[in-house]
Amino acid sequence: SSKKSVFDILQTKTKNVFTYAKDGATIDDLYQQLDKIPLELNTDKTNIFISAGGNDILNKQIKLDYTSIKRLFDKYMTFLEALRVKLGSTNINLLNLYLPTNPRYKSYQLSVDTWNKLLKDNSNKIGEMYNVIDLYSLLNTPEDFVYDIEPSEVASEKIASFIYLTK
């Protein structure tokens, strides 16, 4: 598609931006992405931004109970520990989950809220230090979405500006 992604927009603001993300990736796929990040990026000048959990929840296509979400979140925490081992000097920023405005995603509200609360509650644990970027509040109008669920160019601009200001 011709719409600009967050990565495209960030490239217009800074040349020092890399993406290792893949469409449709799940928490299990994060390890392959981590393998691709060069060790020379392990500095306190590096900001890492991770968005995860949404595809895992969507792929289940059911409203998940707390135990299922917690199990998924624990898998994510395990990944973040591996990330910290490899890239201990970097600043880690985790994007929480947004809820598309289309009413058919309303059934995911509890799963998204539970995930985002776990993210917030765990953000200050020693060894798992990360900053939470609140996409849930940032993306909240129908104009923020295309194909019901993908961030639109308007949303990509919002996210890119937020990320750029975080660095």
Coordinates of N, CA, C and O in Angstrom, one line a residue:
S1 N 0.8 -1.2 0.0 CA 0.0 0.0 0.0 C 0.9 1.2 0.0 O 2.0 1.2 0.4
S2 N 0.3 2.3 -0.4 CA 1.1 3.6 -0.5 C 1.0 4.4 0.8 O 1.8 5.3 0.9
K3 N 0.2 3.9 1.7 CA 0.1 4.7 3.0 C 1.5 4.6 3.7 O 2.2 3.6 3.7
K4 N 1.8 5.7 4.3 CA 3.1 5.8 5.1 C 3.0 5.0 6.4 O 2.0 5.2 7.1
S5 N 4.0 4.2 6.7 CA 4.0 3.5 7.9 C 4.7 4.4 9.0 O 5.3 5.4 8.6
V6 N 4.7 4.0 10.2 CA 5.4 4.7 11.3 C 6.9 4.7 10.9 O 7.5 5.8 11.0
F7 N 7.4 3.6 10.4 CA 8.8 3.6 10.0 C 9.1 4.6 8.9 O 10.1 5.3 8.9
D8 N 8.3 4.7 7.8 CA 8.4 5.6 6.7 C 8.5 7.1 7.3 O 9.3 7.9 6.9
I9 N 7.6 7.4 8.2 CA 7.5 8.7 8.7 C 8.7 9.0 9.6 O 9.3 10.1 9.5
L10 N 9.1 8.1 10.4 CA 10.3 8.3 11.2 C 11.6 8.5 10.4 O 12.4 9.3 10.7
Q11 N 11.6 7.8 9.2 CA 12.8 8.0 8.3 C 12.9 9.4 7.8 O 14.0 9.9 7.4
T12 N 11.8 10.2 7.7 CA 11.8 11.6 7.3 C 12.3 12.5 8.4 O 12.7 13.6 8.2
K13 N 12.3 12.0 9.6 CA 12.7 12.8 10.8 C 14.1 12.5 11.2 O 14.8 13.4 11.7
T14 N 14.6 11.3 11.0 CA 15.9 10.9 11.4 C 16.4 9.7 10.5 O 15.6 8.9 10.1
K15 N 17.7 9.7 10.2 CA 18.2 8.6 9.4 C 18.6 7.4 10.2 O 18.8 6.3 9.7
N16 N 18.6 7.6 11.5 CA 19.0 6.5 12.4 C 17.9 5.7 13.0 O 17.7 5.6 14.2
V17 N 17.2 5.1 12.1 CA 16.0 4.3 12.5 C 16.1 2.9 11.7 O 16.4 2.8 10.6
F18 N 15.8 1.9 12.5 CA 15.8 0.5 11.9 C 14.5 -0.2 12.3 O 14.0 0.1 13.4
T19 N 14.0 -1.1 11.4 CA 12.9 -1.8 11.8 C 13.2 -3.3 11.7 O 13.8 -3.7 10.7
Y20 N 12.8 -4.1 12.7 CA 12.9 -5.5 12.6 C 11.5 -6.2 12.7 O 11.4 -7.4 12.9
A21 N 10.5 -5.4 12.7 CA 9.1 -5.9 12.8 C 8.7 -6.6 11.6 O 9.2 -6.4 10.5
K22 N 7.7 -7.5 11.8 CA 7.1 -8.2 10.7 C 5.6 -8.2 10.9 O 5.1 -8.4 12.1
D23 N 4.8 -8.0 9.9 CA 3.4 -8.0 10.0 C 2.9 -9.4 10.4 O 3.4 -10.4 10.0
G24 N 1.9 -9.4 11.4 CA 1.4 -10.6 11.8 C 2.2 -11.4 12.8 O 1.9 -12.5 13.2
A25 N 3.3 -10.8 13.2 CA 4.2 -11.5 14.2 C 3.6 -11.7 15.5 O 2.7 -10.9 16.0
T26 N 4.0 -12.7 16.2 CA 3.5 -13.0 17.5 C 4.7 -13.0 18.5 O 5.8 -12.8 18.1
I27 N 4.4 -13.2 19.8 CA 5.4 -13.1 20.8 C 6.5 -14.1 20.5 O 7.7 -13.8 20.6
D28 N 6.2 -15.3 20.0 CA 7.2 -16.3 19.7 C 8.1 -15.8 18.6 O 9.3 -16.2 18.5
D29 N 7.6 -14.9 17.7 CA 8.5 -14.4 16.6 C 9.5 -13.4 17.0 O 10.4 -13.0 16.3
L30 N 9.3 -12.8 18.2 CA 10.2 -11.8 18.7 C 11.6 -12.2 18.8 O 12.5 -11.4 18.6
Y31 N 11.8 -13.5 19.1 CA 13.2 -14.0 19.3 C 14.0 -13.9 18.0 O 15.2 -13.5 17.9
Q32 N 13.3 -14.2 16.8 CA 14.0 -14.1 15.5 C 14.3 -12.6 15.2 O 15.4 -12.3 14.6
Q33 N 13.4 -11.7 15.6 CA 13.7 -10.3 15.4 C 14.8 -9.8 16.3 O 15.7 -9.1 15.8
L34 N 14.9 -10.3 17.5 CA 16.0 -9.9 18.4 C 17.3 -10.4 17.8 O 18.3 -9.6 17.9
D35 N 17.4 -11.6 17.2 CA 18.6 -12.1 16.6 C 19.2 -11.2 15.6 O 20.4 -11.1 15.3
K36 N 18.3 -10.4 14.9 CA 18.7 -9.5 13.8 C 19.3 -8.2 14.3 O 19.9 -7.5 13.5
I37 N 19.1 -7.9 15.6 CA 19.5 -6.6 16.1 C 21.0 -6.6 16.3 O 21.5 -7.4 17.2
P38 N 21.8 -5.8 15.7 CA 23.3 -5.9 15.9 C 23.7 -5.4 17.3 O 23.1 -4.5 17.8
L39 N 24.7 -6.0 17.8 CA 25.2 -5.7 19.2 C 25.7 -4.3 19.3 O 25.7 -3.7 20.4
E40 N 26.1 -3.7 18.2 CA 26.6 -2.3 18.2 C 25.5 -1.3 18.6 O 25.8 -0.2 18.9
L41 N 24.3 -1.8 18.5 CA 23.2 -0.9 19.0 C 22.9 -0.9 20.5 O 22.1 -0.3 21.0
N42 N 23.7 -1.8 21.2 CA 23.6 -1.9 22.6 C 24.3 -0.7 23.3 O 25.3 -0.8 24.0
T43 N 23.6 0.5 23.2 CA 24.1 1.7 23.9 C 23.0 2.4 24.5 O 21.8 2.2 24.2
D44 N 23.3 3.3 25.4 CA 22.2 4.1 26.1 C 21.6 5.1 25.2 O 20.7 5.8 25.5
K45 N 22.1 5.2 24.0 CA 21.6 6.2 23.0 C 20.5 5.5 22.1 O 19.8 6.1 21.4
T46 N 20.4 4.1 22.3 CA 19.4 3.4 21.5 C 18.1 3.3 22.2 O 18.1 2.9 23.4
N47 N 17.0 3.6 21.5 CA 15.7 3.4 22.0 C 15.1 2.2 21.2 O 15.1 2.3 20.0
I48 N 14.6 1.3 21.9 CA 13.9 0.1 21.3 C 12.4 0.3 21.5 O 12.0 0.6 22.7
F49 N 11.6 0.1 20.5 CA 10.1 0.2 20.6 C 9.5 -1.1 20.2 O 9.8 -1.6 19.1
I50 N 8.7 -1.7 21.1 CA 8.2 -3.0 20.8 C 6.7 -3.0 21.0 O 6.1 -2.5 22.0
S51 N 6.0 -3.5 20.0 CA 4.6 -3.7 20.1 C 4.3 -5.2 19.9 O 4.6 -5.8 18.9
A52 N 3.7 -5.7 21.0 CA 3.5 -7.2 21.0 C 2.2 -7.5 21.8 O 1.8 -6.7 22.6
G53 N 1.7 -8.7 21.5 CA 0.5 -9.2 22.2 C -0.8 -9.1 21.5 O -1.6 -10.0 21.6
G54 N -0.9 -8.1 20.6 CA -2.2 -7.9 19.9 C -2.5 -9.1 19.0 O -3.6 -9.6 18.9
N55 N -1.5 -9.5 18.2 CA -1.7 -10.6 17.2 C -2.0 -11.9 18.0 O -2.8 -12.7 17.5
D56 N -1.3 -12.1 19.1 CA -1.5 -13.3 19.9 C -3.0 -13.4 20.3 O -3.6 -14.4 20.3
I57 N -3.5 -12.2 20.8 CA -4.9 -12.2 21.3 C -5.8 -12.3 20.2 O -6.8 -13.1 20.2
L58 N -5.6 -11.6 19.0 CA -6.5 -11.8 17.9 C -6.5 -13.2 17.3 O -7.5 -13.7 16.9
N59 N -5.3 -13.8 17.3 CA -5.2 -15.2 16.7 C -6.1 -16.2 17.4 O -6.5 -17.2 16.9
K60 N -6.3 -15.9 18.7 CA -7.1 -16.9 19.5 C -8.5 -16.7 19.1 O -9.3 -17.7 19.3
Q61 N -8.9 -15.6 18.6 CA -10.3 -15.3 18.2 C -11.4 -15.6 19.2 O -12.5 -16.0 18.9
I62 N -10.9 -15.6 20.5 CA -11.9 -15.8 21.6 C -11.6 -14.7 22.6 O -10.5 -14.2 22.7
K63 N -12.6 -14.4 23.5 CA -12.3 -13.5 24.6 C -11.5 -14.3 25.6 O -11.9 -15.4 26.1
L64 N -10.3 -13.9 25.9 CA -9.4 -14.6 26.7 C -9.7 -14.3 28.2 O -10.0 -13.2 28.5
D65 N -9.6 -15.3 29.0 CA -9.8 -15.0 30.5 C -8.4 -14.5 31.0 O -7.4 -14.5 30.4
Y66 N -8.5 -14.1 32.3 CA -7.3 -13.5 32.9 C -6.1 -14.5 32.9 O -5.0 -14.1 32.6
T67 N -6.3 -15.8 33.2 CA -5.3 -16.8 33.2 C -4.6 -16.9 31.8 O -3.3 -17.0 31.8
S68 N -5.3 -16.9 30.8 CA -4.8 -17.0 29.4 C -3.9 -15.7 29.1 O -2.8 -15.9 28.5
I69 N -4.5 -14.6 29.4 CA -3.7 -13.3 29.2 C -2.4 -13.3 30.0 O -1.4 -12.9 29.5
K70 N -2.5 -13.7 31.2 CA -1.4 -13.7 32.1 C -0.3 -14.7 31.6 O 0.9 -14.4 31.6
R71 N -0.7 -15.8 31.1 CA 0.2 -16.8 30.5 C 1.0 -16.2 29.3 O 2.2 -16.3 29.2
L72 N 0.2 -15.5 28.5 CA 0.7 -14.8 27.3 C 1.7 -13.7 27.8 O 2.8 -13.6 27.2
F73 N 1.3 -13.0 28.8 CA 2.1 -11.9 29.3 C 3.4 -12.4 29.9 O 4.5 -11.8 29.7
D74 N 3.4 -13.5 30.6 CA 4.6 -14.1 31.1 C 5.6 -14.5 30.1 O 6.8 -14.4 30.2
K75 N 5.0 -15.0 28.9 CA 5.9 -15.3 27.8 C 6.6 -14.1 27.3 O 7.7 -14.1 26.9
Y76 N 5.8 -13.0 27.3 CA 6.4 -11.7 26.8 C 7.5 -11.2 27.8 O 8.5 -10.8 27.4
M77 N 7.2 -11.4 29.1 CA 8.2 -11.0 30.1 C 9.5 -11.8 29.9 O 10.6 -11.3 30.1
T78 N 9.4 -13.1 29.6 CA 10.5 -14.0 29.4 C 11.3 -13.4 28.2 O 12.5 -13.4 28.2
F79 N 10.6 -13.0 27.1 CA 11.3 -12.4 26.0 C 12.0 -11.1 26.4 O 13.2 -10.9 26.0
L80 N 11.4 -10.3 27.2 CA 12.0 -9.0 27.6 C 13.2 -9.3 28.4 O 14.2 -8.5 28.3
E81 N 13.2 -10.3 29.2 CA 14.5 -10.7 29.9 C 15.6 -11.0 29.0 O 16.7 -10.6 29.2
A82 N 15.3 -11.8 27.9 CA 16.3 -12.1 26.9 C 16.8 -10.9 26.2 O 17.9 -10.7 25.9
L83 N 15.8 -10.0 25.9 CA 16.2 -8.7 25.3 C 17.2 -7.9 26.2 O 18.2 -7.4 25.7
R84 N 16.9 -7.9 27.5 CA 17.7 -7.2 28.4 C 19.1 -7.8 28.5 O 20.1 -7.1 28.6
V85 N 19.2 -9.1 28.4 CA 20.5 -9.8 28.4 C 21.3 -9.4 27.2 O 22.5 -9.0 27.3
K86 N 20.7 -9.4 26.0 CA 21.5 -9.0 24.8 C 21.7 -7.5 24.7 O 22.8 -7.1 24.3
L87 N 20.7 -6.7 25.1 CA 20.8 -5.2 24.9 C 20.6 -4.5 26.2 O 19.6 -3.7 26.3
G88 N 21.4 -4.8 27.1 CA 21.2 -4.3 28.5 C 21.4 -2.8 28.7 O 20.9 -2.2 29.6
S89 N 22.0 -2.1 27.7 CA 22.2 -0.7 27.8 C 21.1 0.2 27.2 O 21.1 1.4 27.4
T90 N 20.3 -0.5 26.4 CA 19.3 0.3 25.6 C 18.1 0.7 26.4 O 17.9 0.2 27.5
N91 N 17.4 1.7 25.9 CA 16.1 2.1 26.5 C 15.0 1.4 25.9 O 14.8 1.5 24.6
I92 N 14.2 0.6 26.7 CA 13.2 -0.2 26.1 C 11.8 0.5 26.3 O 11.5 0.9 27.4
N93 N 11.1 0.6 25.2 CA 9.8 1.3 25.2 C 8.8 0.3 24.7 O 8.9 -0.2 23.6
L94 N 7.7 0.0 25.5 CA 6.7 -1.0 25.0 C 5.4 -0.2 24.7 O 5.0 0.6 25.5
L95 N 4.9 -0.5 23.6 CA 3.6 0.1 23.2 C 2.5 -0.8 23.7 O 2.5 -2.0 23.5
N96 N 1.6 -0.2 24.4 CA 0.5 -1.0 24.9 C -0.5 -1.2 23.7 O -0.3 -0.8 22.6
L97 N -1.5 -2.0 24.0 CA -2.5 -2.4 22.9 C -3.5 -1.3 22.7 O -4.1 -0.8 23.7
Y98 N -3.9 -1.0 21.5 CA -5.0 -0.1 21.2 C -6.2 -1.0 20.9 O -6.1 -2.2 20.7
L99 N -7.4 -0.4 21.0 CA -8.6 -1.1 20.7 C -9.2 -0.4 19.5 O -9.6 0.7 19.6
P100 N -9.3 -1.1 18.3 CA -9.9 -0.5 17.2 C -11.3 0.0 17.5 O -12.1 -0.6 18.3
T101 N -11.7 1.1 16.8 CA -13.0 1.7 17.1 C -14.2 0.9 16.5 O -15.3 1.1 17.0
N102 N -14.0 0.1 15.6 CA -15.0 -0.7 15.0 C -15.7 -1.6 16.1 O -15.0 -2.3 16.8
P103 N -17.0 -1.5 16.2 CA -17.7 -2.2 17.3 C -17.4 -3.7 17.3 O -17.5 -4.3 18.4
R104 N -17.0 -4.3 16.2 CA -16.8 -5.7 16.2 C -15.6 -6.2 17.1 O -15.4 -7.3 17.4
Y105 N -14.8 -5.2 17.4 CA -13.6 -5.5 18.3 C -13.9 -5.2 19.8 O -13.1 -5.4 20.6
K106 N -15.1 -4.8 20.1 CA -15.5 -4.5 21.4 C -15.3 -5.7 22.4 O -15.0 -5.6 23.5
S107 N -15.5 -6.9 21.8 CA -15.4 -8.2 22.6 C -13.9 -8.4 23.1 O -13.7 -9.2 24.0
Y108 N -13.0 -7.6 22.5 CA -11.6 -7.7 23.0 C -11.3 -6.8 24.1 O -10.1 -6.7 24.6
Q109 N -12.2 -5.9 24.5 CA -12.0 -4.9 25.4 C -11.3 -5.4 26.7 O -10.3 -4.9 27.2
L110 N -11.9 -6.5 27.3 CA -11.4 -7.0 28.5 C -9.9 -7.5 28.4 O -9.1 -7.3 29.2
S111 N -9.7 -8.2 27.3 CA -8.3 -8.8 27.0 C -7.3 -7.6 26.9 O -6.2 -7.7 27.5
V112 N -7.7 -6.6 26.1 CA -6.8 -5.5 25.9 C -6.6 -4.7 27.2 O -5.4 -4.4 27.6
D113 N -7.6 -4.5 28.0 CA -7.5 -3.8 29.3 C -6.6 -4.6 30.2 O -5.8 -4.0 31.0
T114 N -6.8 -5.9 30.3 CA -6.0 -6.8 31.2 C -4.5 -6.7 30.8 O -3.6 -6.6 31.6
W115 N -4.2 -6.9 29.5 CA -2.9 -6.8 29.0 C -2.2 -5.5 29.3 O -1.1 -5.4 29.9
N116 N -2.9 -4.4 29.1 CA -2.4 -3.1 29.3 C -2.1 -2.8 30.8 O -1.1 -2.2 31.2
K117 N -3.0 -3.4 31.6 CA -2.8 -3.2 33.1 C -1.6 -4.0 33.5 O -0.7 -3.5 34.3
L118 N -1.4 -5.2 33.0 CA -0.2 -6.0 33.3 C 1.1 -5.3 32.9 O 2.1 -5.3 33.6
L119 N 1.0 -4.7 31.7 CA 2.2 -4.0 31.2 C 2.5 -2.8 32.1 O 3.7 -2.6 32.5
K120 N 1.5 -2.1 32.5 CA 1.7 -0.9 33.4 C 2.2 -1.4 34.8 O 3.2 -0.8 35.3
D121 N 1.6 -2.4 35.4 CA 1.9 -2.9 36.7 C 3.3 -3.5 36.8 O 4.0 -3.5 37.8
N122 N 3.8 -4.0 35.7 CA 5.2 -4.6 35.7 C 6.3 -3.7 35.2 O 7.4 -4.1 35.2
S123 N 5.9 -2.5 34.8 CA 6.9 -1.6 34.2 C 8.0 -1.2 35.1 O 9.1 -0.7 34.6
N124 N 7.9 -1.3 36.4 CA 9.0 -0.9 37.3 C 9.7 -2.0 38.0 O 10.5 -1.8 38.9
K125 N 9.4 -3.2 37.6 CA 10.1 -4.4 38.2 C 11.6 -4.3 37.9 O 12.0 -4.1 36.7
I126 N 12.4 -4.6 38.8 CA 13.9 -4.6 38.6 C 14.2 -5.7 37.6 O 13.7 -6.8 37.6
G127 N 15.1 -5.3 36.6 CA 15.5 -6.2 35.6 C 14.5 -6.2 34.4 O 14.8 -6.8 33.4
E128 N 13.4 -5.6 34.6 CA 12.4 -5.5 33.5 C 12.0 -4.0 33.3 O 10.8 -3.7 33.0
M129 N 12.9 -3.1 33.4 CA 12.6 -1.7 33.3 C 12.3 -1.3 31.9 O 13.0 -1.6 31.0
Y130 N 11.1 -0.8 31.8 CA 10.7 -0.3 30.4 C 9.7 0.9 30.6 O 9.1 1.0 31.6
N131 N 9.6 1.6 29.6 CA 8.7 2.8 29.5 C 7.5 2.3 28.7 O 7.6 1.6 27.7
V132 N 6.3 2.6 29.2 CA 5.1 2.2 28.4 C 4.6 3.4 27.6 O 4.4 4.5 28.1
I133 N 4.4 3.1 26.3 CA 3.8 4.2 25.5 C 2.3 3.8 25.3 O 2.0 2.7 24.9
D134 N 1.5 4.8 25.6 CA 0.1 4.5 25.7 C -0.7 4.7 24.3 O -1.3 5.8 24.1
L135 N -0.6 3.7 23.5 CA -1.3 3.7 22.2 C -2.8 3.7 22.4 O -3.5 4.2 21.6
Y136 N -3.2 3.1 23.5 CA -4.6 2.9 23.8 C -5.3 4.3 23.8 O -6.4 4.5 23.2
S137 N -4.7 5.3 24.4 CA -5.2 6.6 24.5 C -5.0 7.4 23.3 O -5.7 8.3 22.9
L138 N -3.8 7.1 22.6 CA -3.4 7.9 21.4 C -4.3 7.6 20.2 O -4.7 8.5 19.4
L139 N -4.7 6.3 20.0 CA -5.5 5.9 18.9 C -7.0 5.6 19.3 O -7.3 4.6 19.8
N140 N -7.8 6.6 19.1 CA -9.2 6.5 19.6 C -10.3 7.0 18.7 O -11.4 7.2 19.2
T141 N -10.0 7.3 17.5 CA -11.0 7.8 16.6 C -11.0 6.9 15.3 O -10.0 6.3 15.0
P142 N -12.2 6.8 14.6 CA -12.3 6.0 13.4 C -11.2 6.4 12.4 O -10.7 5.5 11.7
E143 N -10.8 7.7 12.3 CA -9.8 8.1 11.4 C -8.4 7.5 11.7 O -7.5 7.5 10.8
D144 N -8.2 6.9 12.9 CA -6.9 6.3 13.2 C -6.8 4.9 12.7 O -5.7 4.3 12.8
F145 N -7.8 4.4 12.0 CA -7.8 3.0 11.5 C -8.1 2.9 10.0 O -9.0 3.6 9.5
V146 N -7.4 2.0 9.4 CA -7.8 1.5 8.0 C -8.1 0.0 8.1 O -7.5 -0.6 9.0
Y147 N -8.9 -0.5 7.2 CA -9.2 -1.9 7.3 C -9.7 -2.4 8.7 O -9.3 -3.4 9.1
D148 N -10.4 -1.5 9.3 CA -10.9 -1.7 10.7 C -9.9 -1.8 11.8 O -10.2 -1.4 12.9
I149 N -8.7 -2.3 11.5 CA -7.8 -2.6 12.6 C -6.4 -2.0 12.5 O -5.7 -1.8 13.4
E150 N -6.0 -1.8 11.2 CA -4.6 -1.3 11.0 C -4.5 0.2 11.3 O -5.4 1.0 10.9
P151 N -3.4 0.7 11.9 CA -3.3 2.1 12.1 C -3.3 2.8 10.7 O -2.6 2.4 9.8
S152 N -4.0 3.9 10.6 CA -4.1 4.7 9.4 C -2.8 5.6 9.3 O -2.0 5.6 10.2
E153 N -2.7 6.3 8.2 CA -1.6 7.2 8.0 C -1.7 8.3 9.1 O -0.6 8.7 9.7
V154 N -2.9 8.7 9.5 CA -3.1 9.7 10.6 C -2.5 9.1 11.9 O -1.8 9.8 12.6
A155 N -2.8 7.9 12.1 CA -2.4 7.2 13.4 C -0.8 7.0 13.3 O -0.1 7.2 14.3
S156 N -0.3 6.6 12.1 CA 1.1 6.4 12.0 C 1.9 7.7 12.3 O 2.9 7.7 12.9
E157 N 1.3 8.8 11.8 CA 1.9 10.1 12.1 C 1.9 10.4 13.6 O 2.9 10.8 14.2
K158 N 0.8 10.1 14.3 CA 0.7 10.3 15.7 C 1.8 9.4 16.5 O 2.5 9.9 17.3
I159 N 1.8 8.1 16.1 CA 2.8 7.2 16.7 C 4.2 7.6 16.5 O 5.0 7.7 17.4
A160 N 4.5 8.0 15.2 CA 5.9 8.4 14.8 C 6.3 9.7 15.6 O 7.4 9.7 16.1
S161 N 5.4 10.6 15.7 CA 5.7 11.8 16.5 C 6.0 11.5 17.9 O 6.9 12.0 18.5
F162 N 5.2 10.6 18.5 CA 5.3 10.2 19.9 C 6.7 9.5 20.1 O 7.4 9.8 21.0
I163 N 7.0 8.6 19.2 CA 8.3 7.9 19.3 C 9.4 8.9 19.1 O 10.4 8.8 19.8
Y164 N 9.3 9.8 18.1 CA 10.4 10.7 17.9 C 10.7 11.6 19.1 O 11.8 11.9 19.5
L165 N 9.6 12.0 19.8 CA 9.8 12.8 21.0 C 10.3 12.0 22.2 O 10.9 12.6 23.1
T166 N 10.1 10.7 22.1 CA 10.6 9.9 23.2 C 12.1 9.7 23.2 O 12.7 9.6 24.3
K167 N 12.7 9.8 22.0 CA 14.1 9.5 21.9 C 15.0 10.4 22.7 O 14.6 11.5 23.0

